[in-house]
mmCIF file of C-alpha atoms in Angstrom:
data_model
loop_
_atom_site.group_PDB
_atom_site.id
_atom_site.type_symbol
_atom_site.label_atom_id
_atom_site.label_comp_id
_atom_site.label_asym_id
_atom_site.label_seq_id
_atom_site.Cartn_x
_atom_site.Cartn_y
_atom_site.Cartn_z
ATOM 1 C CA UNK B 1 4.933 -15.453 -38.095
ATOM 2 C CA UNK B 2 3.281 -13.027 -35.781
ATOM 3 C CA UNK B 3 2.179 -13.717 -32.457
ATOM 4 C CA UNK B 4 -0.750 -16.105 -31.629
ATOM 5 C CA UNK B 5 -2.218 -14.846 -28.477
ATOM 6 C CA UNK B 6 -5.308 -16.494 -26.328
ATOM 7 C CA UNK B 7 -7.194 -14.215 -23.730
ATOM 8 C CA UNK B 8 -9.417 -15.721 -20.948
ATOM 9 C CA UNK B 9 -12.403 -13.954 -19.710
ATOM 10 C CA UNK B 10 -13.387 -12.553 -23.055
ATOM 11 C CA UNK B 11 -17.153 -12.147 -22.395
ATOM 12 C CA UNK B 12 -16.019 -9.649 -19.613
ATOM 13 C CA UNK B 13 -15.975 -5.885 -20.431
ATOM 14 C CA UNK B 14 -12.356 -5.620 -19.745
ATOM 15 C CA UNK B 15 -11.385 -8.973 -21.708
ATOM 16 C CA UNK B 16 -13.413 -7.880 -24.760
ATOM 17 C CA UNK B 17 -11.679 -4.172 -24.791
ATOM 18 C CA UNK B 18 -8.183 -6.133 -24.342
ATOM 19 C CA UNK B 19 -9.314 -8.324 -27.521
ATOM 20 C CA UNK B 20 -10.279 -5.540 -29.598
ATOM 21 C CA UNK B 21 -6.970 -3.752 -28.827
ATOM 22 C CA UNK B 22 -4.572 -6.106 -29.184
ATOM 23 C CA UNK B 23 -5.742 -6.954 -32.613
ATOM 24 C CA UNK B 24 -4.325 -4.038 -33.800
ATOM 25 C CA UNK B 25 -0.916 -4.540 -32.857
ATOM 26 C CA UNK B 26 1.472 -5.241 -36.248
ATOM 27 C CA UNK B 27 3.225 -8.132 -34.151
ATOM 28 C CA UNK B 28 -0.029 -9.880 -33.485
ATOM 29 C CA UNK B 29 -1.338 -12.293 -36.008
ATOM 30 C CA UNK B 30 -4.201 -14.162 -34.457
ATOM 31 C CA UNK B 31 -6.023 -13.540 -31.265
ATOM 32 C CA UNK B 32 -8.279 -16.289 -29.659
ATOM 33 C CA UNK B 33 -11.101 -15.423 -27.162
ATOM 34 C CA UNK B 34 -11.763 -17.771 -24.663
ATOM 35 C CA UNK B 35 -14.726 -17.809 -22.344
ATOM 36 C CA UNK B 36 -17.478 -20.151 -21.069
ATOM 37 C CA UNK B 37 -20.298 -17.861 -22.126
ATOM 38 C CA UNK B 38 -21.138 -16.033 -25.170
ATOM 39 C CA UNK B 39 -19.843 -12.581 -25.236
ATOM 40 C CA UNK B 40 -22.421 -9.780 -25.592
ATOM 41 C CA UNK B 41 -20.160 -7.302 -27.166
ATOM 42 C CA UNK B 42 -17.954 -7.479 -30.398
ATOM 43 C CA UNK B 43 -14.653 -9.066 -30.655
ATOM 44 C CA UNK B 44 -13.608 -7.701 -33.815
ATOM 45 C CA UNK B 45 -11.518 -10.243 -35.894
ATOM 46 C CA UNK B 46 -10.698 -12.450 -33.137
ATOM 47 C CA UNK B 47 -11.977 -16.039 -32.919
ATOM 48 C CA UNK B 48 -14.003 -16.836 -29.996
ATOM 49 C CA UNK B 49 -13.735 -20.216 -28.680
ATOM 50 C CA UNK B 50 -16.483 -21.188 -26.214
ATOM 51 C CA UNK B 51 -14.344 -23.418 -23.524
ATOM 52 C CA UNK B 52 -14.578 -23.563 -19.906
ATOM 53 C CA UNK B 53 -10.875 -23.051 -18.263
ATOM 54 C CA UNK B 54 -11.726 -25.536 -15.432
ATOM 55 C CA UNK B 55 -11.935 -28.352 -17.740
ATOM 56 C CA UNK B 56 -9.251 -30.118 -19.541
ATOM 57 C CA UNK B 57 -10.601 -29.034 -22.829
ATOM 58 C CA UNK B 58 -8.508 -25.800 -22.697
ATOM 59 C CA UNK B 59 -5.158 -27.726 -23.545
ATOM 60 C CA UNK B 60 -6.682 -28.584 -26.762
ATOM 61 C CA UNK B 61 -7.382 -25.077 -27.576
ATOM 62 C CA UNK B 62 -3.691 -24.118 -26.984
ATOM 63 C CA UNK B 63 -2.529 -27.049 -29.165
ATOM 64 C CA UNK B 64 -5.048 -26.499 -32.256
ATOM 65 C CA UNK B 65 -4.442 -22.815 -32.233
ATOM 66 C CA UNK B 66 -0.738 -22.833 -31.843
ATOM 67 C CA UNK B 67 -0.890 -20.455 -28.966
ATOM 68 C CA UNK B 68 2.517 -18.568 -27.764
ATOM 69 C CA UNK B 69 0.941 -16.087 -25.522
ATOM 70 C CA UNK B 70 -1.538 -16.479 -23.112
ATOM 71 C CA UNK B 71 -3.362 -13.516 -21.035
ATOM 72 C CA UNK B 72 -5.166 -14.602 -18.224
ATOM 73 C CA UNK B 73 -7.750 -12.143 -17.205
ATOM 74 C CA UNK B 74 -10.474 -14.393 -15.932
ATOM 75 C CA UNK B 75 -9.198 -13.871 -12.263
ATOM 76 C CA UNK B 76 -12.016 -11.686 -10.932
ATOM 77 C CA UNK B 77 -14.447 -10.947 -8.036
ATOM 78 C CA UNK B 78 -17.612 -10.962 -9.848
ATOM 79 C CA UNK B 79 -19.739 -13.651 -11.183
ATOM 80 C CA UNK B 80 -20.764 -13.724 -14.767
ATOM 81 C CA UNK B 81 -24.101 -14.878 -16.068
ATOM 82 C CA UNK B 82 -25.641 -15.271 -12.822
ATOM 83 C CA UNK B 83 -23.172 -17.518 -10.945
ATOM 84 C CA UNK B 84 -22.436 -17.100 -7.259
ATOM 85 C CA UNK B 85 -19.318 -17.111 -5.191
ATOM 86 C CA UNK B 86 -18.648 -20.596 -5.606
ATOM 87 C CA UNK B 87 -18.637 -20.210 -9.451
ATOM 88 C CA UNK B 88 -16.419 -17.580 -8.873
ATOM 89 C CA UNK B 89 -13.613 -19.415 -7.027
ATOM 90 C CA UNK B 90 -13.845 -22.299 -8.991
ATOM 91 C CA UNK B 91 -12.849 -20.267 -12.058
ATOM 92 C CA UNK B 92 -10.498 -18.075 -10.381
ATOM 93 C CA UNK B 93 -8.705 -21.173 -8.496
ATOM 94 C CA UNK B 94 -9.368 -24.287 -10.310
ATOM 95 C CA UNK B 95 -9.514 -22.551 -13.682
ATOM 96 C CA UNK B 96 -6.120 -21.199 -13.134
ATOM 97 C CA UNK B 97 -4.584 -24.406 -12.299
ATOM 98 C CA UNK B 98 -5.969 -26.140 -15.408
ATOM 99 C CA UNK B 99 -4.805 -23.567 -17.748
ATOM 100 C CA UNK B 100 -1.480 -23.312 -16.092
ATOM 101 C CA UNK B 101 -1.243 -27.252 -16.406
ATOM 102 C CA UNK B 102 -2.127 -26.884 -20.151
ATOM 103 C CA UNK B 103 0.563 -24.032 -20.534
ATOM 104 C CA UNK B 104 3.141 -26.340 -18.879
ATOM 105 C CA UNK B 105 2.409 -29.366 -21.327
ATOM 106 C CA UNK B 106 2.485 -26.944 -24.584
ATOM 107 C CA UNK B 107 6.248 -26.340 -25.718
ATOM 108 C CA UNK B 108 4.936 -23.349 -27.907
ATOM 109 C CA UNK B 109 4.226 -21.197 -24.824
ATOM 110 C CA UNK B 110 6.688 -18.349 -24.595
ATOM 111 C CA UNK B 111 4.715 -15.659 -22.607
ATOM 112 C CA UNK B 112 2.306 -15.675 -19.773
ATOM 113 C CA UNK B 113 0.264 -12.568 -18.476
ATOM 114 C CA UNK B 114 -1.587 -12.824 -15.379
ATOM 115 C CA UNK B 115 -4.085 -10.410 -13.804
ATOM 116 C CA UNK B 116 -3.838 -10.089 -10.368
ATOM 117 C CA UNK B 117 -4.645 -7.701 -7.544
ATOM 118 C CA UNK B 118 -3.143 -5.710 -4.607
ATOM 119 C CA UNK B 119 -5.954 -7.421 -2.457
ATOM 120 C CA UNK B 120 -2.994 -10.170 -2.191
ATOM 121 C CA UNK B 121 -1.454 -7.682 0.468
ATOM 122 C CA UNK B 122 -4.752 -7.566 2.650
ATOM 123 C CA UNK B 123 -5.841 -4.786 4.876
ATOM 124 C CA UNK B 124 -4.573 -4.674 8.511
ATOM 125 C CA UNK B 125 -4.316 -2.004 11.139
ATOM 126 C CA UNK B 126 -0.645 -2.418 11.181
ATOM 127 C CA UNK B 127 0.186 -2.608 7.599
ATOM 128 C CA UNK B 128 3.224 -0.627 6.303
ATOM 129 C CA UNK B 129 2.568 2.790 4.595
ATOM 130 C CA UNK B 130 3.095 1.753 1.366
ATOM 131 C CA UNK B 131 3.374 -1.946 0.085
ATOM 132 C CA UNK B 132 6.205 -2.890 -2.389
ATOM 133 C CA UNK B 133 6.274 -6.006 -4.301
ATOM 134 C CA UNK B 134 8.368 -7.678 -2.142
ATOM 135 C CA UNK B 135 6.565 -6.700 1.142
ATOM 136 C CA UNK B 136 4.633 -9.471 2.928
ATOM 137 C CA UNK B 137 1.169 -9.303 4.133
ATOM 138 C CA UNK B 138 0.615 -8.802 7.883
ATOM 139 C CA UNK B 139 -2.346 -10.666 7.692
ATOM 140 C CA UNK B 140 -3.030 -12.914 4.778
ATOM 141 C CA UNK B 141 -6.827 -12.749 3.123
ATOM 142 C CA UNK B 142 -9.042 -15.060 4.957
ATOM 143 C CA UNK B 143 -11.560 -15.749 2.192
ATOM 144 C CA UNK B 144 -13.162 -14.057 -1.094
ATOM 145 C CA UNK B 145 -11.469 -12.625 -3.992
ATOM 146 C CA UNK B 146 -8.185 -11.638 -2.204
ATOM 147 C CA UNK B 147 -7.736 -15.237 -0.916
ATOM 148 C CA UNK B 148 -8.272 -16.450 -4.612
ATOM 149 C CA UNK B 149 -5.709 -14.161 -5.663
ATOM 150 C CA UNK B 150 -3.163 -15.352 -3.277
ATOM 151 C CA UNK B 151 -3.690 -18.698 -4.449
ATOM 152 C CA UNK B 152 -3.536 -18.055 -8.106
ATOM 153 C CA UNK B 153 -0.304 -16.243 -7.526
ATOM 154 C CA UNK B 154 1.189 -19.344 -5.866
ATOM 155 C CA UNK B 155 0.178 -21.409 -8.504
ATOM 156 C CA UNK B 156 1.706 -19.170 -11.233
ATOM 157 C CA UNK B 157 4.965 -19.086 -9.225
ATOM 158 C CA UNK B 158 5.310 -22.782 -9.256
ATOM 159 C CA UNK B 159 4.518 -22.808 -13.094
ATOM 160 C CA UNK B 160 7.299 -20.318 -13.276
ATOM 161 C CA UNK B 161 9.702 -22.727 -11.605
ATOM 162 C CA UNK B 162 8.892 -25.476 -13.671
ATOM 163 C CA UNK B 163 8.993 -23.668 -16.776
ATOM 164 C CA UNK B 164 11.778 -21.304 -16.730
ATOM 165 C CA UNK B 165 11.649 -20.583 -20.582
ATOM 166 C CA UNK B 166 8.271 -18.876 -20.204
ATOM 167 C CA UNK B 167 8.421 -15.047 -19.588
ATOM 168 C CA UNK B 168 5.923 -14.660 -16.695
ATOM 169 C CA UNK B 169 4.408 -11.274 -15.972
ATOM 170 C CA UNK B 170 1.923 -10.615 -12.744
ATOM 171 C CA UNK B 171 0.120 -7.562 -13.034
ATOM 172 C CA UNK B 172 -1.254 -6.400 -9.373
ATOM 173 C CA UNK B 173 -3.900 -4.088 -10.111
ATOM 174 C CA UNK B 174 -5.066 -1.434 -7.695
ATOM 175 C CA UNK B 175 -8.920 -1.135 -7.511
ATOM 176 C CA UNK B 176 -9.956 -0.736 -11.186
ATOM 177 C CA UNK B 177 -12.274 2.370 -11.851
ATOM 178 C CA UNK B 178 -13.849 3.648 -15.311
ATOM 179 C CA UNK B 179 -17.195 4.135 -17.298
ATOM 180 C CA UNK B 180 -17.659 0.333 -17.759
ATOM 181 C CA UNK B 181 -16.072 -1.344 -14.685
ATOM 182 C CA UNK B 182 -18.187 -4.161 -13.112
ATOM 183 C CA UNK B 183 -16.621 -4.906 -9.736
ATOM 184 C CA UNK B 184 -17.631 -4.630 -5.982
ATOM 185 C CA UNK B 185 -16.001 -1.310 -5.164
ATOM 186 C CA UNK B 186 -17.563 0.251 -8.242
ATOM 187 C CA UNK B 187 -21.039 -0.970 -7.124
ATOM 188 C CA UNK B 188 -20.132 0.414 -3.710
ATOM 189 C CA UNK B 189 -19.472 3.817 -4.760
ATOM 190 C CA UNK B 190 -22.320 4.010 -6.970
ATOM 191 C CA UNK B 191 -24.659 3.558 -4.005
ATOM 192 C CA UNK B 192 -26.677 6.763 -3.415
ATOM 193 C CA UNK B 193 -25.420 6.484 0.409
ATOM 194 C CA UNK B 194 -22.207 5.264 1.215
ATOM 195 C CA UNK B 195 -21.663 3.370 4.700
ATOM 196 C CA UNK B 196 -18.518 4.009 6.131
ATOM 197 C CA UNK B 197 -16.725 2.258 9.170
ATOM 198 C CA UNK B 198 -16.932 5.113 12.001
ATOM 199 C CA UNK B 199 -13.600 6.512 13.167
ATOM 200 C CA UNK B 200 -11.911 5.263 10.122
ATOM 201 C CA UNK B 201 -10.994 7.288 6.488
ATOM 202 C CA UNK B 202 -8.828 4.516 4.596
ATOM 203 C CA UNK B 203 -6.446 5.500 1.918
ATOM 204 C CA UNK B 204 -7.452 4.424 -1.626
ATOM 205 C CA UNK B 205 -5.651 3.917 -4.811
ATOM 206 C CA UNK B 206 -7.538 3.394 -8.501
ATOM 207 C CA UNK B 207 -6.328 2.573 -11.891
ATOM 208 C CA UNK B 208 -8.325 3.434 -14.917
ATOM 209 C CA UNK B 209 -9.379 0.675 -17.325
ATOM 210 C CA UNK B 210 -7.779 2.366 -20.251
ATOM 211 C CA UNK B 211 -4.656 2.017 -18.250
ATOM 212 C CA UNK B 212 -5.239 -1.768 -17.484
ATOM 213 C CA UNK B 213 -5.874 -2.343 -21.139
ATOM 214 C CA UNK B 214 -2.488 -0.645 -22.146
ATOM 215 C CA UNK B 215 -0.478 -2.138 -19.516
ATOM 216 C CA UNK B 216 -1.611 -5.709 -20.188
ATOM 217 C CA UNK B 217 -0.707 -5.082 -23.961
ATOM 218 C CA UNK B 218 2.720 -4.025 -22.977
ATOM 219 C CA UNK B 219 2.911 -7.366 -20.891
ATOM 220 C CA UNK B 220 2.114 -9.427 -23.396
ATOM 221 C CA UNK B 221 4.964 -8.468 -25.992
ATOM 222 C CA UNK B 222 8.527 -8.492 -26.053
ATOM 223 C CA UNK B 223 10.045 -5.774 -23.579
ATOM 224 C CA UNK B 224 10.871 -2.644 -25.022
ATOM 225 C CA UNK B 225 14.624 -1.490 -24.684
ATOM 226 C CA UNK B 226 16.063 -0.749 -21.380
ATOM 227 C CA UNK B 227 12.853 -2.520 -19.849
ATOM 228 C CA UNK B 228 11.696 -5.972 -18.239
ATOM 229 C CA UNK B 229 8.196 -7.248 -18.429
ATOM 230 C CA UNK B 230 8.455 -10.382 -16.486
ATOM 231 C CA UNK B 231 7.922 -10.662 -12.721
ATOM 232 C CA UNK B 232 5.435 -9.007 -10.298
ATOM 233 C CA UNK B 233 4.356 -5.371 -10.620
ATOM 234 C CA UNK B 234 1.814 -3.266 -8.864
ATOM 235 C CA UNK B 235 0.138 -1.066 -10.952
ATOM 236 C CA UNK B 236 -1.882 2.183 -9.933
ATOM 237 C CA UNK B 237 -2.564 5.276 -10.649
ATOM 238 C CA UNK B 238 -0.510 8.084 -9.243
ATOM 239 C CA UNK B 239 -1.886 9.706 -6.145
ATOM 240 C CA UNK B 240 -3.983 8.688 -3.131
ATOM 241 C CA UNK B 241 -7.408 9.627 -1.974
ATOM 242 C CA UNK B 242 -9.213 9.245 1.426
ATOM 243 C CA UNK B 243 -12.512 7.704 1.319
ATOM 244 C CA UNK B 244 -13.948 10.719 2.363
ATOM 245 C CA UNK B 245 -12.803 12.725 -0.532
ATOM 246 C CA UNK B 246 -13.989 10.181 -2.856
ATOM 247 C CA UNK B 247 -17.388 10.409 -1.341
ATOM 248 C CA UNK B 248 -17.346 14.351 -1.748
ATOM 249 C CA UNK B 249 -16.108 14.209 -5.237
ATOM 250 C CA UNK B 250 -18.802 11.605 -5.938
ATOM 251 C CA UNK B 251 -21.543 13.460 -4.306
ATOM 252 C CA UNK B 252 -22.405 10.683 -2.213
ATOM 253 C CA UNK B 253 -23.223 11.397 1.503
ATOM 254 C CA UNK B 254 -21.817 8.728 3.977
ATOM 255 C CA UNK B 255 -23.178 7.287 6.901
ATOM 256 C CA UNK B 256 -20.617 6.259 9.552
ATOM 257 C CA UNK B 257 -21.269 2.884 11.261
ATOM 258 C CA UNK B 258 -19.952 1.236 14.242
ATOM 259 C CA UNK B 259 -17.321 -1.447 13.400
ATOM 260 C CA UNK B 260 -19.107 -4.485 14.715
ATOM 261 C CA UNK B 261 -22.226 -3.713 12.909
ATOM 262 C CA UNK B 262 -20.510 -3.410 9.494
ATOM 263 C CA UNK B 263 -20.883 -7.093 8.890
ATOM 264 C CA UNK B 264 -24.451 -7.060 9.485
ATOM 265 C CA UNK B 265 -24.908 -3.978 6.911
ATOM 266 C CA UNK B 266 -22.756 -6.172 4.357
ATOM 267 C CA UNK B 267 -24.984 -9.261 4.720
ATOM 268 C CA UNK B 268 -28.123 -7.044 4.117
ATOM 269 C CA UNK B 269 -26.405 -5.261 0.980
ATOM 270 C CA UNK B 270 -25.601 -8.496 -0.634
ATOM 271 C CA UNK B 271 -29.081 -10.151 0.360
ATOM 272 C CA UNK B 272 -30.668 -7.424 -1.911
ATOM 273 C CA UNK B 273 -27.990 -7.841 -4.533
ATOM 274 C CA UNK B 274 -26.876 -4.255 -4.313
ATOM 275 C CA UNK B 275 -22.979 -4.516 -3.616
ATOM 276 C CA UNK B 276 -20.684 -7.602 -2.518
ATOM 277 C CA UNK B 277 -19.383 -6.379 0.917
ATOM 278 C CA UNK B 278 -17.163 -9.445 1.284
ATOM 279 C CA UNK B 279 -14.834 -9.480 4.419
ATOM 280 C CA UNK B 280 -11.683 -8.243 2.512
ATOM 281 C CA UNK B 281 -13.884 -5.197 1.256
ATOM 282 C CA UNK B 282 -14.604 -4.105 4.535
ATOM 283 C CA UNK B 283 -11.197 -4.429 5.772
ATOM 284 C CA UNK B 284 -10.250 -2.412 2.666
ATOM 285 C CA UNK B 285 -12.763 0.527 3.632
ATOM 286 C CA UNK B 286 -11.668 0.379 7.105
ATOM 287 C CA UNK B 287 -7.610 0.234 6.995
ATOM 288 C CA UNK B 288 -7.167 1.185 3.355
ATOM 289 C CA UNK B 289 -3.971 -0.180 1.261
ATOM 290 C CA UNK B 290 -1.305 2.022 -0.894
ATOM 291 C CA UNK B 291 1.263 0.352 -3.029
ATOM 292 C CA UNK B 292 4.688 1.490 -4.612
ATOM 293 C CA UNK B 293 4.398 1.842 -8.392
ATOM 294 C CA UNK B 294 8.331 2.534 -8.650
ATOM 295 C CA UNK B 295 8.977 -0.991 -10.211
ATOM 296 C CA UNK B 296 6.057 -0.391 -12.801
ATOM 297 C CA UNK B 297 7.620 2.597 -14.096
ATOM 298 C CA UNK B 298 11.616 1.942 -13.870
ATOM 299 C CA UNK B 299 11.318 -1.611 -14.643
ATOM 300 C CA UNK B 300 8.163 -2.397 -16.741
ATOM 301 C CA UNK B 301 8.476 1.071 -18.198
ATOM 302 C CA UNK B 302 4.718 2.163 -17.832
ATOM 303 C CA UNK B 303 3.607 5.284 -16.926
ATOM 304 C CA UNK B 304 -0.189 5.528 -16.445
ATOM 305 C CA UNK B 305 -2.403 8.059 -18.159
ATOM 306 C CA UNK B 306 -4.840 8.787 -15.441
ATOM 307 C CA UNK B 307 -3.943 9.642 -12.164
ATOM 308 C CA UNK B 308 -6.016 8.094 -9.077
ATOM 309 C CA UNK B 309 -7.928 11.074 -8.667
ATOM 310 C CA UNK B 310 -8.443 11.199 -12.552
ATOM 311 C CA UNK B 311 -9.597 7.726 -12.792
ATOM 312 C CA UNK B 312 -12.357 8.711 -9.882
ATOM 313 C CA UNK B 313 -13.465 11.744 -12.001
ATOM 314 C CA UNK B 314 -14.054 9.561 -15.001
ATOM 315 C CA UNK B 315 -15.875 7.285 -12.960
ATOM 316 C CA UNK B 316 -17.810 9.867 -11.665
ATOM 317 C CA UNK B 317 -18.964 11.488 -14.833
ATOM 318 C CA UNK B 318 -20.251 8.175 -16.028
ATOM 319 C CA UNK B 319 -22.280 7.183 -12.871
ATOM 320 C CA UNK B 320 -24.191 10.413 -12.902
ATOM 321 C CA UNK B 321 -24.279 13.055 -9.943
ATOM 322 C CA UNK B 322 -24.939 12.064 -6.204
ATOM 323 C CA UNK B 323 -27.638 13.260 -3.703
ATOM 324 C CA UNK B 324 -24.842 16.010 -2.927
ATOM 325 C CA UNK B 325 -23.271 17.121 -6.383
ATOM 326 C CA UNK B 326 -19.675 18.528 -5.585
ATOM 327 C CA UNK B 327 -20.833 21.942 -7.560
ATOM 328 C CA UNK B 328 -23.736 22.575 -5.271
ATOM 329 C CA UNK B 329 -22.165 21.456 -2.024
ATOM 330 C CA UNK B 330 -19.470 23.884 -2.939
ATOM 331 C CA UNK B 331 -22.183 26.576 -3.396
ATOM 332 C CA UNK B 332 -23.351 25.746 -0.080
ATOM 333 C CA UNK B 333 -20.151 26.063 1.976
ATOM 334 C CA UNK B 334 -19.548 29.634 -0.196
ATOM 335 C CA UNK B 335 -23.036 30.909 1.108
ATOM 336 C CA UNK B 336 -22.115 29.732 4.539
ATOM 337 C CA UNK B 337 -18.504 31.210 4.541
ATOM 338 C CA UNK B 338 -20.168 34.570 3.218
ATOM 339 C CA UNK B 339 -23.025 34.561 5.383
ATOM 340 C CA UNK B 340 -20.739 33.922 8.599
ATOM 341 C CA UNK B 341 -17.821 36.487 7.788
ATOM 342 C CA UNK B 342 -17.410 39.388 10.246
ATOM 343 C CA UNK B 343 -19.046 42.519 8.871
ATOM 344 C CA UNK B 344 -16.825 44.764 7.214
ATOM 345 C CA UNK B 345 -14.334 41.786 6.398
ATOM 346 C CA UNK B 346 -13.055 42.031 2.933
ATOM 347 C CA UNK B 347 -14.048 38.268 2.173
ATOM 348 C CA UNK B 348 -17.305 38.674 2.830
ATOM 349 C CA UNK B 349 -17.906 40.573 -0.136
ATOM 350 C CA UNK B 350 -16.299 38.245 -2.364
ATOM 351 C CA UNK B 351 -17.210 34.735 -1.147
ATOM 352 C CA UNK B 352 -13.816 32.233 -1.222
ATOM 353 C CA UNK B 353 -15.124 29.959 -4.277
ATOM 354 C CA UNK B 354 -11.739 28.715 -5.171
ATOM 355 C CA UNK B 355 -10.908 27.846 -1.252
ATOM 356 C CA UNK B 356 -14.341 26.316 -0.910
ATOM 357 C CA UNK B 357 -13.836 23.989 -3.674
ATOM 358 C CA UNK B 358 -10.512 23.072 -2.730
ATOM 359 C CA UNK B 359 -11.923 22.093 0.677
ATOM 360 C CA UNK B 360 -14.604 20.047 -0.814
ATOM 361 C CA UNK B 361 -12.888 18.266 -3.452
ATOM 362 C CA UNK B 362 -9.464 17.787 -1.755
ATOM 363 C CA UNK B 363 -10.439 17.579 1.912
ATOM 364 C CA UNK B 364 -7.956 20.283 2.984
#
């Protein structure tokens, strides 16, 4: 018989995409999609079960459908259906505890995949240049989704010790971007003007939502030859971008704010519902974070299709131009370069378009 895969968080866009994708795998017999609310998107031939993972009823779902593989995607920083921060934390932490308890009691469970985040490393001024999977955080997150992710991973490690017969794969995703992504960072990057911290230009990594779906699928199956898909893995696209480079590529002007005033700005944005400027978000946009993906490539055997820059570019195409479209900004730079060139200089007759574009796009 083929696999019976249960997916939590099916009402979210990412969960729905994964549910539809994994149904096409020949080794999968059935897919059970679970969420506390009805999804607004199609789930294909998957069987949807409306269940709240915060309640013991999830154990009945596992038993009734003979589930052998669980992909837990209902760990997120954004509320669904108008819920607030309290609801999000309960789903992340209490929901994970209930789900792991149900998995522990189920003799059929053989594989567990957990969606986590590189937020577990935190963001601090004395962070290492690059985090590996075994690098301890200099300062553990004190609240918000980052703290939830730390607690979730702690419960998962406890489960792995109690059930060594279950293959457990924890995927720590960098900031996810793409056409349909709904996250605090995506909302921030969609603002017409980006508030930044004066004097800081953090390094950022992104992973495209298509790559997220594919690596989840890889983790949900038996490992391919010469690979191992149990353990903890950082998942991010190649390359790093500075926040200033992101702003230019998106065509969004920036407004530097003194660090003491950033908290007030975040509170104001949350009040009007524009974006979730939680403390860990502020720290990320101050100190940045870069993780190593060597284990992802050499052990897990996964190579993302999109680099960090390509994930941002696809996000930008679907979000529309900003107030300062990159092409227009590049043209202004070209004209300024031509008008300020010395008389008789050969470069004045031929404005350095490619150089200007490189300056605008790459921050050279």
